[in-house]
Amino acid sequence: MYTRSYQLVIILSLVTFVIYGRVLFFQLWKAPGLRRQAEKEHYCVLKLQAPRGRILDRKGRVLATNREIYSVYIVPRLITSPAKVRSLLKHLGVNVSYEKLHASAPSFYAKHNLSPSEKGLVRKRRVKGVFIYRERERVYPYGDFAGGILGFVGKDYTGMAGVEYEMDRFLKGKDGWIRYRRRSTGKLVYDPEGVEEKVRPGLDVVLTIDADLQSMVEGVLSEACEQYSAKGGVVIVVAVNTGEILAMANYPSCDPVLGAKSDLSLFRNRAIVDLYEPGSTIKIVPAAMYIMAGFSLSDTIDDGSGSIRVGGRVIKDAEKHPPFTFVEAFTHSSNTAFVKIGNMFPKERFYRMVKRLGIGVKTGIDWPYEPEWKAKDISKIRALEYATSLFGQGIACTPLQLAFAYQAIANDGVLLQPILISEVRDKKGRVVLKRAPCVVRRVLPKGVCRVLKELLEGVVEEGTGYATKIEGLRIGGKTGTSQKCSPTGGYDTERVIASFVGFFPVHDPKFLVYVMIDEPMKGHYGSEVAVPTFREIVERMMVMEGYREFLCRPAVAMRRIR
């Protein structure tokens, strides 16, 4: 009898232990999961998308903004009549299988960007499990304007290229959310006791770009590339005294509206990320070395032979010419004369001056990526390599880096950091971040720059840049023509990059324009291709508001050097 009583006590104890164990299990371990499941059944948390900040030009014109769109969102577990859902979606032009509408299936977007009539139809039918979700879509009012600068956003509203990517941390804002209570009918009602996270809108980004000037420059570049049957091209317009980029055009252009649906390689801003060999525009470097060394500008540099033998190779000028002084050699861009000038100095001094001017060196511009040219060890540079470097073959830089080397000369030897992002503002217009002109370093003495400016003016007045000459406006600049590397080795004489970089007015430089035309089929030299393009841009600037005030003034008397 006692044995049976003991057995009963043991059994009851075990049962009690199991029951209490299960209770503890659910209360301690399973409680959080069960609580979440209950909240999921009774509450719904809706994400509130933060409006992305706008992108503006320097005058406040909107280059990128947002517009509200509406989408159809399906929650299968709330569907009571799959047939009604399929019928409604069919009217919207969407075919959905019954499997996707099964209660265990995940929620999904059925259609984005509803028309007003489609939105009205969904609201009118009020089918359970079908919701209208408000979203925002990125809009670029000017279409493919400045696509290489603006970039685009992805499906998740995140910047994927250009300014949209670089300034994403300011533009994207912070999403919010709000909790709704779900009634037994499935209808969502606001829960006054619920929790929520307020939306923090994105900040506006103001560029230094002038939309009017950018539009004009893009048009001229496109016309030039088509006229010369060129593979591509770049134009950069810079405010000399501040380093602000007023326009930056690439050809072929890209459309930020299409975004990832277009050729993504077109969003590569060639002005900032493409390295190329600058050709004769590099001659400002040996010219600066010659002036700083105190040599006479009237000394004869080339005896008229027009050729020089270096490392077993003969380097020749494009045309025969009489003996050249230093000034004449620079004006007519004599390769042989500049090889002779370069041989007057140690190689180390030349490459050090190249880097000091910022050629092949990162500028520090606000951009996702910027390359840098890695020079060889000086001891490994052969005589022929050094000779060709003196006229820009064997040295690499980006268009922006070369343009700012000339900006330093125009700015009396002071190199500035390029500015593309001017300000970041909140929705009330308050400035959160501002970019001020930033001095990188002094690269040349003011007196040397004065002589260089006069030499560059001589190129326009009498030399390879003569076609640039505009009555009443003093322009200084330099042409460049560089051969491209051949896939089989060496250089391809048929595939060239033609360029011209100039600033104006010479006596008090305000603006700098850089033009590069890649692989022109009609025309070959910078003087034939890039110079006319430069002239067209400057002539149009002279009639534009905000520029004609600086350019249409009586020219200061010129003091020509000989």
PDB file of N, CA and C in Angstrom, residues 298-334:
ATOM      1  N   SER A 298      66.011  85.609 -74.341  1.00  0.00           N
ATOM      2  CA  SER A 298      66.358  85.841 -75.743  1.00  0.00           C
ATOM      3  C   SER A 298      67.480  84.935 -76.237  1.00  0.00           C
ATOM      4  N   ASP A 299      67.970  84.050 -75.380  1.00  0.00           N
ATOM      5  CA  ASP A 299      69.023  83.110 -75.801  1.00  0.00           C
ATOM      6  C   ASP A 299      68.474  82.146 -76.845  1.00  0.00           C
ATOM      7  N   THR A 300      69.335  81.808 -77.819  1.00  0.00           N
ATOM      8  CA  THR A 300      68.946  80.836 -78.847  1.00  0.00           C
ATOM      9  C   THR A 300      69.010  79.430 -78.246  1.00  0.00           C
ATOM     10  N   ILE A 301      67.904  78.711 -78.328  1.00  0.00           N
ATOM     11  CA  ILE A 301      67.808  77.364 -77.757  1.00  0.00           C
ATOM     12  C   ILE A 301      68.002  76.308 -78.838  1.00  0.00           C
ATOM     13  N   ASP A 302      67.378  76.540 -79.995  1.00  0.00           N
ATOM     14  CA  ASP A 302      67.478  75.565 -81.088  1.00  0.00           C
ATOM     15  C   ASP A 302      68.096  76.251 -82.300  1.00  0.00           C
ATOM     16  N   ASP A 303      69.065  75.581 -82.926  1.00  0.00           N
ATOM     17  CA  ASP A 303      69.790  76.186 -84.034  1.00  0.00           C
ATOM     18  C   ASP A 303      69.058  76.117 -85.364  1.00  0.00           C
ATOM     19  N   GLY A 304      67.831  75.578 -85.358  1.00  0.00           N
ATOM     20  CA  GLY A 304      67.059  75.475 -86.586  1.00  0.00           C
ATOM     21  C   GLY A 304      67.092  74.096 -87.207  1.00  0.00           C
ATOM     22  N   SER A 305      67.839  73.188 -86.598  1.00  0.00           N
ATOM     23  CA  SER A 305      67.901  71.828 -87.145  1.00  0.00           C
ATOM     24  C   SER A 305      66.565  71.105 -86.957  1.00  0.00           C
ATOM     25  N   GLY A 306      65.855  71.435 -85.867  1.00  0.00           N
ATOM     26  CA  GLY A 306      64.539  70.831 -85.629  1.00  0.00           C
ATOM     27  C   GLY A 306      64.590  69.371 -85.252  1.00  0.00           C
ATOM     28  N   SER A 307      65.755  68.886 -84.822  1.00  0.00           N
ATOM     29  CA  SER A 307      65.856  67.482 -84.425  1.00  0.00           C
ATOM     30  C   SER A 307      66.955  67.325 -83.382  1.00  0.00           C
ATOM     31  N   ILE A 308      66.838  66.224 -82.621  1.00  0.00           N
ATOM     32  CA  ILE A 308      67.842  65.912 -81.606  1.00  0.00           C
ATOM     33  C   ILE A 308      67.849  64.398 -81.398  1.00  0.00           C
ATOM     34  N   ARG A 309      69.039  63.832 -81.238  1.00  0.00           N
ATOM     35  CA  ARG A 309      69.155  62.395 -81.024  1.00  0.00           C
ATOM     36  C   ARG A 309      69.282  62.119 -79.519  1.00  0.00           C
ATOM     37  N   VAL A 310      68.406  61.237 -79.045  1.00  0.00           N
ATOM     38  CA  VAL A 310      68.400  60.870 -77.625  1.00  0.00           C
ATOM     39  C   VAL A 310      68.214  59.356 -77.503  1.00  0.00           C
ATOM     40  N   GLY A 311      69.143  58.706 -76.811  1.00  0.00           N
ATOM     41  CA  GLY A 311      69.011  57.268 -76.566  1.00  0.00           C
ATOM     42  C   GLY A 311      68.851  56.437 -77.828  1.00  0.00           C
ATOM     43  N   GLY A 312      69.530  56.823 -78.893  1.00  0.00           N
ATOM     44  CA  GLY A 312      69.465  56.066 -80.141  1.00  0.00           C
ATOM     45  C   GLY A 312      68.250  56.404 -80.995  1.00  0.00           C
ATOM     46  N   ARG A 313      67.407  57.323 -80.548  1.00  0.00           N
ATOM     47  CA  ARG A 313      66.237  57.753 -81.322  1.00  0.00           C
ATOM     48  C   ARG A 313      66.366  59.219 -81.690  1.00  0.00           C
ATOM     49  N   VAL A 314      65.737  59.600 -82.813  1.00  0.00           N
ATOM     50  CA  VAL A 314      65.748  60.999 -83.242  1.00  0.00           C
ATOM     51  C   VAL A 314      64.386  61.610 -82.961  1.00  0.00           C
ATOM     52  N   ILE A 315      64.375  62.701 -82.204  1.00  0.00           N
ATOM     53  CA  ILE A 315      63.139  63.442 -81.925  1.00  0.00           C
ATOM     54  C   ILE A 315      63.112  64.651 -82.844  1.00  0.00           C
ATOM     55  N   LYS A 316      61.992  64.807 -83.572  1.00  0.00           N
ATOM     56  CA  LYS A 316      61.878  65.899 -84.542  1.00  0.00           C
ATOM     57  C   LYS A 316      60.668  66.774 -84.224  1.00  0.00           C
ATOM     58  N   ASP A 317      60.758  68.039 -84.663  1.00  0.00           N
ATOM     59  CA  ASP A 317      59.596  68.919 -84.595  1.00  0.00           C
ATOM     60  C   ASP A 317      58.666  68.610 -85.763  1.00  0.00           C
ATOM     61  N   ALA A 318      57.415  69.013 -85.628  1.00  0.00           N
ATOM     62  CA  ALA A 318      56.427  68.707 -86.670  1.00  0.00           C
ATOM     63  C   ALA A 318      56.750  69.427 -87.974  1.00  0.00           C
ATOM     64  N   GLU A 319      57.352  70.633 -87.876  1.00  0.00           N
ATOM     65  CA  GLU A 319      57.659  71.417 -89.081  1.00  0.00           C
ATOM     66  C   GLU A 319      59.071  71.990 -88.978  1.00  0.00           C
ATOM     67  N   LYS A 320      59.674  72.266 -90.147  1.00  0.00           N
ATOM     68  CA  LYS A 320      60.985  72.914 -90.173  1.00  0.00           C
ATOM     69  C   LYS A 320      60.829  74.368 -89.746  1.00  0.00           C
ATOM     70  N   HIS A 321      61.859  74.902 -89.093  1.00  0.00           N
ATOM     71  CA  HIS A 321      61.767  76.273 -88.592  1.00  0.00           C
ATOM     72  C   HIS A 321      63.166  76.874 -88.503  1.00  0.00           C
ATOM     73  N   PRO A 322      63.252  78.197 -88.406  1.00  0.00           N
ATOM     74  CA  PRO A 322      64.553  78.853 -88.237  1.00  0.00           C
ATOM     75  C   PRO A 322      65.031  78.678 -86.804  1.00  0.00           C
ATOM     76  N   PRO A 323      66.203  79.169 -86.473  1.00  0.00           N
ATOM     77  CA  PRO A 323      66.666  79.095 -85.079  1.00  0.00           C
ATOM     78  C   PRO A 323      65.655  79.757 -84.131  1.00  0.00           C
ATOM     79  N   PHE A 324      65.448  79.111 -82.972  1.00  0.00           N
ATOM     80  CA  PHE A 324      64.458  79.582 -81.997  1.00  0.00           C
ATOM     81  C   PHE A 324      65.136  80.090 -80.729  1.00  0.00           C
ATOM     82  N   THR A 325      64.696  81.276 -80.272  1.00  0.00           N
ATOM     83  CA  THR A 325      65.037  81.699 -78.920  1.00  0.00           C
ATOM     84  C   THR A 325      64.109  80.951 -77.958  1.00  0.00           C
ATOM     85  N   PHE A 326      64.336  81.152 -76.661  1.00  0.00           N
ATOM     86  CA  PHE A 326      63.465  80.492 -75.684  1.00  0.00           C
ATOM     87  C   PHE A 326      62.010  80.901 -75.883  1.00  0.00           C
ATOM     88  N   VAL A 327      61.773  82.207 -76.072  1.00  0.00           N
ATOM     89  CA  VAL A 327      60.394  82.706 -76.242  1.00  0.00           C
ATOM     90  C   VAL A 327      59.763  82.094 -77.480  1.00  0.00           C
ATOM     91  N   GLU A 328      60.517  82.054 -78.578  1.00  0.00           N
ATOM     92  CA  GLU A 328      59.980  81.501 -79.837  1.00  0.00           C
ATOM     93  C   GLU A 328      59.729  79.999 -79.711  1.00  0.00           C
ATOM     94  N   ALA A 329      60.607  79.306 -78.998  1.00  0.00           N
ATOM     95  CA  ALA A 329      60.421  77.858 -78.802  1.00  0.00           C
ATOM     96  C   ALA A 329      59.130  77.572 -78.031  1.00  0.00           C
ATOM     97  N   PHE A 330      58.840  78.414 -77.029  1.00  0.00           N
ATOM     98  CA  PHE A 330      57.606  78.230 -76.258  1.00  0.00           C
ATOM     99  C   PHE A 330      56.392  78.608 -77.097  1.00  0.00           C
ATOM    100  N   THR A 331      56.483  79.713 -77.809  1.00  0.00           N
ATOM    101  CA  THR A 331      55.359  80.197 -78.619  1.00  0.00           C
ATOM    102  C   THR A 331      54.955  79.181 -79.674  1.00  0.00           C
ATOM    103  N   HIS A 332      55.948  78.553 -80.308  1.00  0.00           N
ATOM    104  CA  HIS A 332      55.671  77.610 -81.400  1.00  0.00           C
ATOM    105  C   HIS A 332      55.752  76.154 -80.947  1.00  0.00           C
ATOM    106  N   SER A 333      55.920  75.946 -79.656  1.00  0.00           N
ATOM    107  CA  SER A 333      55.859  74.613 -79.042  1.00  0.00           C
ATOM    108  C   SER A 333      56.836  73.627 -79.673  1.00  0.00           C
ATOM    109  N   SER A 334      58.115  73.991 -79.651  1.00  0.00           N
ATOM    110  CA  SER A 334      59.157  73.145 -80.232  1.00  0.00           C
ATOM    111  C   SER A 334      59.558  72.029 -79.261  1.00  0.00           C
TER     112      SER A 334
END
